[in-house]
Amino acid sequence: QVTLKESGPALVKPTQTLTLTCAFSGFSLSTPTMRVSWIRQPPGKALEWLARIDWDDDKFYSPSLQTRLTVSKDTSRNHVVLTMTNMDPVDTATYYCARTYNYGSGSYASDYWGQGTLVTVSS
Amino acid sequence: SYELTQPPSVSVSPGQTATITCSGDRLGDRYACWYQQRPGQSPVLLIYQDTHRPSGIPERFSGSNSGNTATLTISGTQAMDEAEYYCQAWDSSTEVFGGGTKLTVL
């Protein structure tokens, strides 16, 4: 059974750095078909892809946020960590991590999602 | 950067067919997938690799992708299908979501 769960602070102040952890089970991030993505959703708005880390430690970031984002993994502990620097009230959102599966031939999809964690940025 | 465009809203009567489109430059040259998100819940994968349904997804959900448009079709729409729907595709190893379509079952 595949599960993912996000954890981190519910409230951060402007200019602070946000650190979120995705704890997963039921798959290994050392398997070539596996990736973990981070996606966020501001209240009442659309999904926005943030970052992804692949089984081989390749990392990919949203072009608009790449200077603020860092993703890393601890394969032995089944954790993926996302940090976002210089937080602003517009970054208030529910942050999701998801398993992204490689179906082959350049086809990927996020087939399991965490429950999400709401992060509010306010002084 | 690559963009995917969806209609903000689509309405359908129960039992009828709902069609939700997703447009992007030469989208048919890459794979698209679709997610359903009910209020207060995490997204659920409905369609991957343009046309494939994961295990557990009802057969009334189907997908296609050609030219500049990917399409999600819901046949025999049910009240429980009222939700937000998002398309997604990949561009240069980054992932892009459409803006979402609110499906209302009248």
PDB file of C-alpha atoms in Angstrom:
ATOM      1  CA  GLN A   1       0.000   0.000   0.000  1.00  0.00           C
ATOM      2  CA  VAL A   2       1.458   3.319  -1.124  1.00  0.00           C
ATOM      3  CA  THR A   3       1.074   6.260   1.219  1.00  0.00           C
ATOM      4  CA  LEU A   4       2.579   9.738   1.405  1.00  0.00           C
ATOM      5  CA  LYS A   5       2.253  12.292   4.170  1.00  0.00           C
ATOM      6  CA  GLU A   6       3.429  15.880   4.270  1.00  0.00           C
ATOM      7  CA  SER A   7       4.573  17.558   7.468  1.00  0.00           C
ATOM      8  CA  GLY A   8       5.871  20.967   8.401  1.00  0.00           C
ATOM      9  CA  PRO A   9       4.886  24.251   9.996  1.00  0.00           C
ATOM     10  CA  ALA A  10       1.339  25.488   9.551  1.00  0.00           C
ATOM     11  CA  LEU A  11       2.433  29.102   9.925  1.00  0.00           C
ATOM     12  CA  VAL A  12       5.570  30.871   8.730  1.00  0.00           C
ATOM     13  CA  LYS A  13       6.499  34.525   8.778  1.00  0.00           C
ATOM     14  CA  PRO A  14       7.350  36.522   5.659  1.00  0.00           C
ATOM     15  CA  THR A  15      11.011  36.180   4.607  1.00  0.00           C
ATOM     16  CA  GLN A  16      11.395  32.922   6.538  1.00  0.00           C
ATOM     17  CA  THR A  17      12.382  29.619   4.950  1.00  0.00           C
ATOM     18  CA  LEU A  18       9.785  26.853   4.748  1.00  0.00           C
ATOM     19  CA  THR A  19      10.887  23.247   5.184  1.00  0.00           C
ATOM     20  CA  LEU A  20       8.417  20.480   4.366  1.00  0.00           C
ATOM     21  CA  THR A  21       8.951  16.746   4.684  1.00  0.00           C
ATOM     22  CA  CYS A  22       7.207  14.051   2.678  1.00  0.00           C
ATOM     23  CA  ALA A  23       7.277  10.684   4.422  1.00  0.00           C
ATOM     24  CA  PHE A  24       6.298   7.843   2.119  1.00  0.00           C
ATOM     25  CA  SER A  25       5.871   4.089   2.256  1.00  0.00           C
ATOM     26  CA  GLY A  26       4.974   1.292  -0.116  1.00  0.00           C
ATOM     27  CA  PHE A  27       7.602   2.093  -2.725  1.00  0.00           C
ATOM     28  CA  SER A  28      11.308   2.811  -2.974  1.00  0.00           C
ATOM     29  CA  LEU A  29      12.750   5.979  -4.438  1.00  0.00           C
ATOM     30  CA  SER A  30      15.747   3.954  -5.557  1.00  0.00           C
ATOM     31  CA  THR A  31      13.574   2.174  -8.157  1.00  0.00           C
ATOM     32  CA  PRO A  32      14.107   3.580 -11.695  1.00  0.00           C
ATOM     33  CA  THR A  33      10.406   4.170 -12.368  1.00  0.00           C
ATOM     34  CA  MET A  34       9.887   6.307  -9.273  1.00  0.00           C
ATOM     35  CA  ARG A  35       9.882  10.020  -8.645  1.00  0.00           C
ATOM     36  CA  VAL A  36       8.383  12.326  -5.986  1.00  0.00           C
ATOM     37  CA  SER A  37       6.839  15.650  -6.954  1.00  0.00           C
ATOM     38  CA  TRP A  38       5.756  18.662  -4.932  1.00  0.00           C
ATOM     39  CA  ILE A  39       2.627  20.549  -5.927  1.00  0.00           C
ATOM     40  CA  ARG A  40       0.842  23.416  -4.199  1.00  0.00           C
ATOM     41  CA  GLN A  41      -2.631  24.891  -4.345  1.00  0.00           C
ATOM     42  CA  PRO A  42      -3.505  28.351  -3.009  1.00  0.00           C
ATOM     43  CA  PRO A  43      -6.972  28.520  -1.452  1.00  0.00           C
ATOM     44  CA  GLY A  44      -9.592  28.414  -4.199  1.00  0.00           C
ATOM     45  CA  LYS A  45      -6.985  28.297  -6.978  1.00  0.00           C
ATOM     46  CA  ALA A  46      -5.421  25.802  -9.339  1.00  0.00           C
ATOM     47  CA  LEU A  47      -2.699  23.255  -8.791  1.00  0.00           C
ATOM     48  CA  GLU A  48       0.842  24.492  -9.355  1.00  0.00           C
ATOM     49  CA  TRP A  49       3.778  22.137  -9.865  1.00  0.00           C
ATOM     50  CA  LEU A  50       6.840  23.076  -7.811  1.00  0.00           C
ATOM     51  CA  ALA A  51       9.590  20.478  -8.002  1.00  0.00           C
ATOM     52  CA  ARG A  52      10.471  16.846  -8.545  1.00  0.00           C
ATOM     53  CA  ILE A  53      13.249  14.517  -7.469  1.00  0.00           C
ATOM     54  CA  ASP A  54      13.969  11.356  -9.414  1.00  0.00           C
ATOM     55  CA  TRP A  55      15.252   7.980  -8.308  1.00  0.00           C
ATOM     56  CA  ASP A  56      18.735   8.862  -9.598  1.00  0.00           C
ATOM     57  CA  ASP A  57      18.758  12.146  -7.621  1.00  0.00           C
ATOM     58  CA  ASP A  58      18.026  14.296 -10.665  1.00  0.00           C
ATOM     59  CA  LYS A  59      16.122  17.385  -9.565  1.00  0.00           C
ATOM     60  CA  PHE A  60      13.756  19.620 -11.506  1.00  0.00           C
ATOM     61  CA  TYR A  61      12.151  22.900 -10.501  1.00  0.00           C
ATOM     62  CA  SER A  62       9.416  25.231 -11.653  1.00  0.00           C
ATOM     63  CA  PRO A  63      11.167  27.869 -13.764  1.00  0.00           C
ATOM     64  CA  SER A  64       9.354  30.657 -11.938  1.00  0.00           C
ATOM     65  CA  LEU A  65      10.388  29.424  -8.470  1.00  0.00           C
ATOM     66  CA  GLN A  66      13.667  27.626  -9.056  1.00  0.00           C
ATOM     67  CA  THR A  67      15.796  30.227  -7.281  1.00  0.00           C
ATOM     68  CA  ARG A  68      13.823  29.660  -4.070  1.00  0.00           C
ATOM     69  CA  LEU A  69      13.378  25.881  -4.097  1.00  0.00           C
ATOM     70  CA  THR A  70      15.550  22.966  -3.066  1.00  0.00           C
ATOM     71  CA  VAL A  71      14.465  19.328  -3.046  1.00  0.00           C
ATOM     72  CA  SER A  72      16.385  16.437  -1.545  1.00  0.00           C
ATOM     73  CA  LYS A  73      15.803  12.828  -0.601  1.00  0.00           C
ATOM     74  CA  ASP A  74      16.829  10.368   2.066  1.00  0.00           C
ATOM     75  CA  THR A  75      16.225   7.029   0.407  1.00  0.00           C
ATOM     76  CA  SER A  76      17.057   4.994   3.504  1.00  0.00           C
ATOM     77  CA  ARG A  77      14.439   6.850   5.557  1.00  0.00           C
ATOM     78  CA  ASN A  78      11.887   7.165   2.728  1.00  0.00           C
ATOM     79  CA  HIS A  79      11.755  10.933   3.063  1.00  0.00           C
ATOM     80  CA  VAL A  80      11.795  13.785   0.587  1.00  0.00           C
ATOM     81  CA  VAL A  81      12.374  17.343   1.791  1.00  0.00           C
ATOM     82  CA  LEU A  82      11.368  20.589   0.082  1.00  0.00           C
ATOM     83  CA  THR A  83      12.704  23.948   1.184  1.00  0.00           C
ATOM     84  CA  MET A  84      11.385  27.269  -0.071  1.00  0.00           C
ATOM     85  CA  THR A  85      13.190  30.445   0.875  1.00  0.00           C
ATOM     86  CA  ASN A  86      11.945  33.999   1.332  1.00  0.00           C
ATOM     87  CA  MET A  87       8.328  33.079   1.978  1.00  0.00           C
ATOM     88  CA  ASP A  88       5.641  35.625   1.128  1.00  0.00           C
ATOM     89  CA  PRO A  89       1.899  35.782   1.860  1.00  0.00           C
ATOM     90  CA  VAL A  90       1.233  34.805  -1.767  1.00  0.00           C
ATOM     91  CA  ASP A  91       2.880  31.455  -0.972  1.00  0.00           C
ATOM     92  CA  THR A  92      -0.017  30.589   1.341  1.00  0.00           C
ATOM     93  CA  ALA A  93      -1.270  27.276  -0.012  1.00  0.00           C
ATOM     94  CA  THR A  94      -1.848  23.608   0.590  1.00  0.00           C
ATOM     95  CA  TYR A  95       1.369  21.802  -0.274  1.00  0.00           C
ATOM     96  CA  TYR A  96       1.154  18.243  -1.614  1.00  0.00           C
ATOM     97  CA  CYS A  97       3.744  15.612  -2.308  1.00  0.00           C
ATOM     98  CA  ALA A  98       2.929  12.885  -4.809  1.00  0.00           C
ATOM     99  CA  ARG A  99       4.505   9.760  -6.201  1.00  0.00           C
ATOM    100  CA  THR A 100       5.189  10.262  -9.875  1.00  0.00           C
ATOM    101  CA  TYR A 101       5.431   7.075 -11.876  1.00  0.00           C
ATOM    102  CA  ASN A 102       7.293   6.626 -15.134  1.00  0.00           C
ATOM    103  CA  TYR A 103       5.068   4.665 -17.495  1.00  0.00           C
ATOM    104  CA  GLY A 104       7.761   4.705 -20.172  1.00  0.00           C
ATOM    105  CA  SER A 105       8.223   6.547 -23.470  1.00  0.00           C
ATOM    106  CA  GLY A 106       8.180   9.927 -21.740  1.00  0.00           C
ATOM    107  CA  SER A 107       4.889   9.270 -19.961  1.00  0.00           C
ATOM    108  CA  TYR A 108       4.608  10.191 -16.281  1.00  0.00           C
ATOM    109  CA  ALA A 109       1.721  10.712 -13.887  1.00  0.00           C
ATOM    110  CA  SER A 110       1.296  11.296 -10.167  1.00  0.00           C
ATOM    111  CA  ASP A 111      -0.641   8.243  -9.111  1.00  0.00           C
ATOM    112  CA  TYR A 112      -0.573   8.646  -5.327  1.00  0.00           C
ATOM    113  CA  TRP A 113      -0.919  11.905  -3.413  1.00  0.00           C
ATOM    114  CA  GLY A 114      -0.520  12.895   0.194  1.00  0.00           C
ATOM    115  CA  GLN A 115      -3.326  14.581   2.089  1.00  0.00           C
ATOM    116  CA  GLY A 116      -1.618  17.952   1.783  1.00  0.00           C
ATOM    117  CA  THR A 117      -0.546  20.406   4.436  1.00  0.00           C
ATOM    118  CA  LEU A 118      -1.806  23.976   4.639  1.00  0.00           C
ATOM    119  CA  VAL A 119       0.912  26.559   5.068  1.00  0.00           C
ATOM    120  CA  THR A 120      -0.071  30.115   5.918  1.00  0.00           C
ATOM    121  CA  VAL A 121       2.419  32.938   5.504  1.00  0.00           C
ATOM    122  CA  SER A 122       1.638  35.805   7.832  1.00  0.00           C
ATOM    123  CA  SER A 123       3.370  38.055  10.313  1.00  0.00           C
TER     124      SER A 123
ATOM    125  CA  SER B   1       7.119  28.455 -20.603  1.00  0.00           C
ATOM    126  CA  TYR B   2       4.597  25.878 -21.693  1.00  0.00           C
ATOM    127  CA  GLU B   3       0.941  26.568 -20.918  1.00  0.00           C
ATOM    128  CA  LEU B   4      -2.175  24.417 -20.807  1.00  0.00           C
ATOM    129  CA  THR B   5      -5.574  26.061 -21.160  1.00  0.00           C
ATOM    130  CA  GLN B   6      -8.840  24.629 -19.851  1.00  0.00           C
ATOM    131  CA  PRO B   7     -12.339  26.117 -19.838  1.00  0.00           C
ATOM    132  CA  PRO B   8     -13.126  27.403 -16.341  1.00  0.00           C
ATOM    133  CA  SER B   9     -16.442  25.596 -16.172  1.00  0.00           C
ATOM    134  CA  VAL B  10     -18.516  22.927 -17.889  1.00  0.00           C
ATOM    135  CA  SER B  11     -22.099  21.969 -17.097  1.00  0.00           C
ATOM    136  CA  VAL B  12     -23.809  18.677 -17.853  1.00  0.00           C
ATOM    137  CA  SER B  13     -27.090  16.980 -17.041  1.00  0.00           C
ATOM    138  CA  PRO B  14     -27.027  13.665 -15.176  1.00  0.00           C
ATOM    139  CA  GLY B  15     -26.658  10.737 -17.558  1.00  0.00           C
ATOM    140  CA  GLN B  16     -25.278  12.889 -20.361  1.00  0.00           C
ATOM    141  CA  THR B  17     -21.736  13.094 -21.697  1.00  0.00           C
ATOM    142  CA  ALA B  18     -19.346  15.744 -20.395  1.00  0.00           C
ATOM    143  CA  THR B  19     -16.349  16.861 -22.424  1.00  0.00           C
ATOM    144  CA  ILE B  20     -13.477  18.806 -20.899  1.00  0.00           C
ATOM    145  CA  THR B  21     -10.707  20.101 -23.136  1.00  0.00           C
ATOM    146  CA  CYS B  22      -7.082  20.991 -22.483  1.00  0.00           C
ATOM    147  CA  SER B  23      -5.194  23.003 -25.091  1.00  0.00           C
ATOM    148  CA  GLY B  24      -1.472  23.485 -25.547  1.00  0.00           C
ATOM    149  CA  ASP B  25       0.983  23.965 -28.369  1.00  0.00           C
ATOM    150  CA  ARG B  26       1.413  20.587 -30.081  1.00  0.00           C
ATOM    151  CA  LEU B  27       0.040  18.886 -26.980  1.00  0.00           C
ATOM    152  CA  GLY B  28      -0.596  15.784 -29.063  1.00  0.00           C
ATOM    153  CA  ASP B  29       3.172  15.336 -29.386  1.00  0.00           C
ATOM    154  CA  ARG B  30       3.483  14.712 -25.640  1.00  0.00           C
ATOM    155  CA  TYR B  31       1.550  12.648 -23.129  1.00  0.00           C
ATOM    156  CA  ALA B  32      -1.276  14.145 -21.090  1.00  0.00           C
ATOM    157  CA  CYS B  33      -2.942  13.002 -17.911  1.00  0.00           C
ATOM    158  CA  TRP B  34      -6.034  14.046 -15.995  1.00  0.00           C
ATOM    159  CA  TYR B  35      -6.879  14.440 -12.315  1.00  0.00           C
ATOM    160  CA  GLN B  36     -10.133  14.822 -10.446  1.00  0.00           C
ATOM    161  CA  GLN B  37     -10.262  16.867  -7.259  1.00  0.00           C
ATOM    162  CA  ARG B  38     -13.323  16.993  -5.076  1.00  0.00           C
ATOM    163  CA  PRO B  39     -13.638  19.845  -2.546  1.00  0.00           C
ATOM    164  CA  GLY B  40     -11.360  19.376   0.419  1.00  0.00           C
ATOM    165  CA  GLN B  41      -9.685  16.310  -1.050  1.00  0.00           C
ATOM    166  CA  SER B  42      -6.389  15.526  -2.736  1.00  0.00           C
ATOM    167  CA  PRO B  43      -6.332  15.074  -6.519  1.00  0.00           C
ATOM    168  CA  VAL B  44      -6.959  11.605  -7.929  1.00  0.00           C
ATOM    169  CA  LEU B  45      -5.358  10.347 -11.139  1.00  0.00           C
ATOM    170  CA  LEU B  46      -8.068   9.564 -13.710  1.00  0.00           C
ATOM    171  CA  ILE B  47      -6.165   9.141 -16.975  1.00  0.00           C
ATOM    172  CA  TYR B  48      -2.467   8.678 -17.767  1.00  0.00           C
ATOM    173  CA  GLN B  49      -0.593   8.399 -21.042  1.00  0.00           C
ATOM    174  CA  ASP B  50      -3.494  10.112 -22.861  1.00  0.00           C
ATOM    175  CA  THR B  51      -5.955   7.221 -22.716  1.00  0.00           C
ATOM    176  CA  HIS B  52      -5.157   4.792 -19.893  1.00  0.00           C
ATOM    177  CA  ARG B  53      -7.239   4.445 -16.739  1.00  0.00           C
ATOM    178  CA  PRO B  54      -5.592   3.383 -13.462  1.00  0.00           C
ATOM    179  CA  SER B  55      -7.094   0.474 -11.631  1.00  0.00           C
ATOM    180  CA  GLY B  56     -10.303   1.454  -9.880  1.00  0.00           C
ATOM    181  CA  ILE B  57     -11.255   4.323 -12.183  1.00  0.00           C
ATOM    182  CA  PRO B  58     -14.710   3.759 -13.733  1.00  0.00           C
ATOM    183  CA  GLU B  59     -14.933   3.033 -17.448  1.00  0.00           C
ATOM    184  CA  ARG B  60     -17.090   6.111 -17.988  1.00  0.00           C
ATOM    185  CA  PHE B  61     -13.897   8.177 -17.833  1.00  0.00           C
ATOM    186  CA  SER B  62     -11.910   8.226 -21.079  1.00  0.00           C
ATOM    187  CA  GLY B  63      -9.232  10.383 -22.650  1.00  0.00           C
ATOM    188  CA  SER B  64      -7.802  11.316 -26.012  1.00  0.00           C
ATOM    189  CA  ASN B  65      -5.015  13.587 -27.253  1.00  0.00           C
ATOM    190  CA  SER B  66      -4.357  14.860 -30.743  1.00  0.00           C
ATOM    191  CA  GLY B  67      -3.094  18.020 -32.368  1.00  0.00           C
ATOM    192  CA  ASN B  68      -3.224  20.807 -29.803  1.00  0.00           C
ATOM    193  CA  THR B  69      -5.975  19.370 -27.626  1.00  0.00           C
ATOM    194  CA  ALA B  70      -6.360  16.663 -25.034  1.00  0.00           C
ATOM    195  CA  THR B  71      -9.898  15.728 -24.081  1.00  0.00           C
ATOM    196  CA  LEU B  72     -11.431  14.103 -21.030  1.00  0.00           C
ATOM    197  CA  THR B  73     -14.821  12.531 -21.686  1.00  0.00           C
ATOM    198  CA  ILE B  74     -17.202  11.428 -18.968  1.00  0.00           C
ATOM    199  CA  SER B  75     -19.990   9.214 -20.282  1.00  0.00           C
ATOM    200  CA  GLY B  76     -23.191   8.823 -18.300  1.00  0.00           C
ATOM    201  CA  THR B  77     -22.170  11.583 -15.908  1.00  0.00           C
ATOM    202  CA  GLN B  78     -23.213  11.071 -12.314  1.00  0.00           C
ATOM    203  CA  ALA B  79     -23.775  13.559  -9.527  1.00  0.00           C
ATOM    204  CA  MET B  80     -20.651  12.258  -7.812  1.00  0.00           C
ATOM    205  CA  ASP B  81     -18.590  13.415 -10.798  1.00  0.00           C
ATOM    206  CA  GLU B  82     -19.141  17.057  -9.838  1.00  0.00           C
ATOM    207  CA  ALA B  83     -15.586  18.198  -9.114  1.00  0.00           C
ATOM    208  CA  GLU B  84     -12.614  20.151 -10.425  1.00  0.00           C
ATOM    209  CA  TYR B  85     -10.640  18.520 -13.238  1.00  0.00           C
ATOM    210  CA  TYR B  86      -7.023  19.251 -14.131  1.00  0.00           C
ATOM    211  CA  CYS B  87      -4.936  18.230 -17.097  1.00  0.00           C
ATOM    212  CA  GLN B  88      -1.174  17.855 -16.884  1.00  0.00           C
ATOM    213  CA  ALA B  89       1.680  17.425 -19.318  1.00  0.00           C
ATOM    214  CA  TRP B  90       5.460  17.526 -19.293  1.00  0.00           C
ATOM    215  CA  ASP B  91       7.684  20.147 -20.895  1.00  0.00           C
ATOM    216  CA  SER B  92      11.459  19.855 -20.837  1.00  0.00           C
ATOM    217  CA  SER B  93      11.365  17.679 -17.714  1.00  0.00           C
ATOM    218  CA  THR B  94       9.129  20.089 -15.840  1.00  0.00           C
ATOM    219  CA  GLU B  95       5.484  19.468 -15.174  1.00  0.00           C
ATOM    220  CA  VAL B  96       2.650  21.784 -16.132  1.00  0.00           C
ATOM    221  CA  PHE B  97      -0.953  21.824 -14.932  1.00  0.00           C
ATOM    222  CA  GLY B  98      -3.906  23.356 -16.681  1.00  0.00           C
ATOM    223  CA  GLY B  99      -5.920  25.947 -14.822  1.00  0.00           C
ATOM    224  CA  GLY B 100      -8.677  23.491 -13.943  1.00  0.00           C
ATOM    225  CA  THR B 101     -12.293  23.044 -15.029  1.00  0.00           C
ATOM    226  CA  LYS B 102     -15.194  23.023 -12.610  1.00  0.00           C
ATOM    227  CA  LEU B 103     -17.701  20.385 -13.705  1.00  0.00           C
ATOM    228  CA  THR B 104     -21.233  21.056 -12.556  1.00  0.00           C
ATOM    229  CA  VAL B 105     -23.827  18.291 -12.810  1.00  0.00           C
ATOM    230  CA  LEU B 106     -27.160  20.061 -13.039  1.00  0.00           C
TER     231      LEU B 106
END
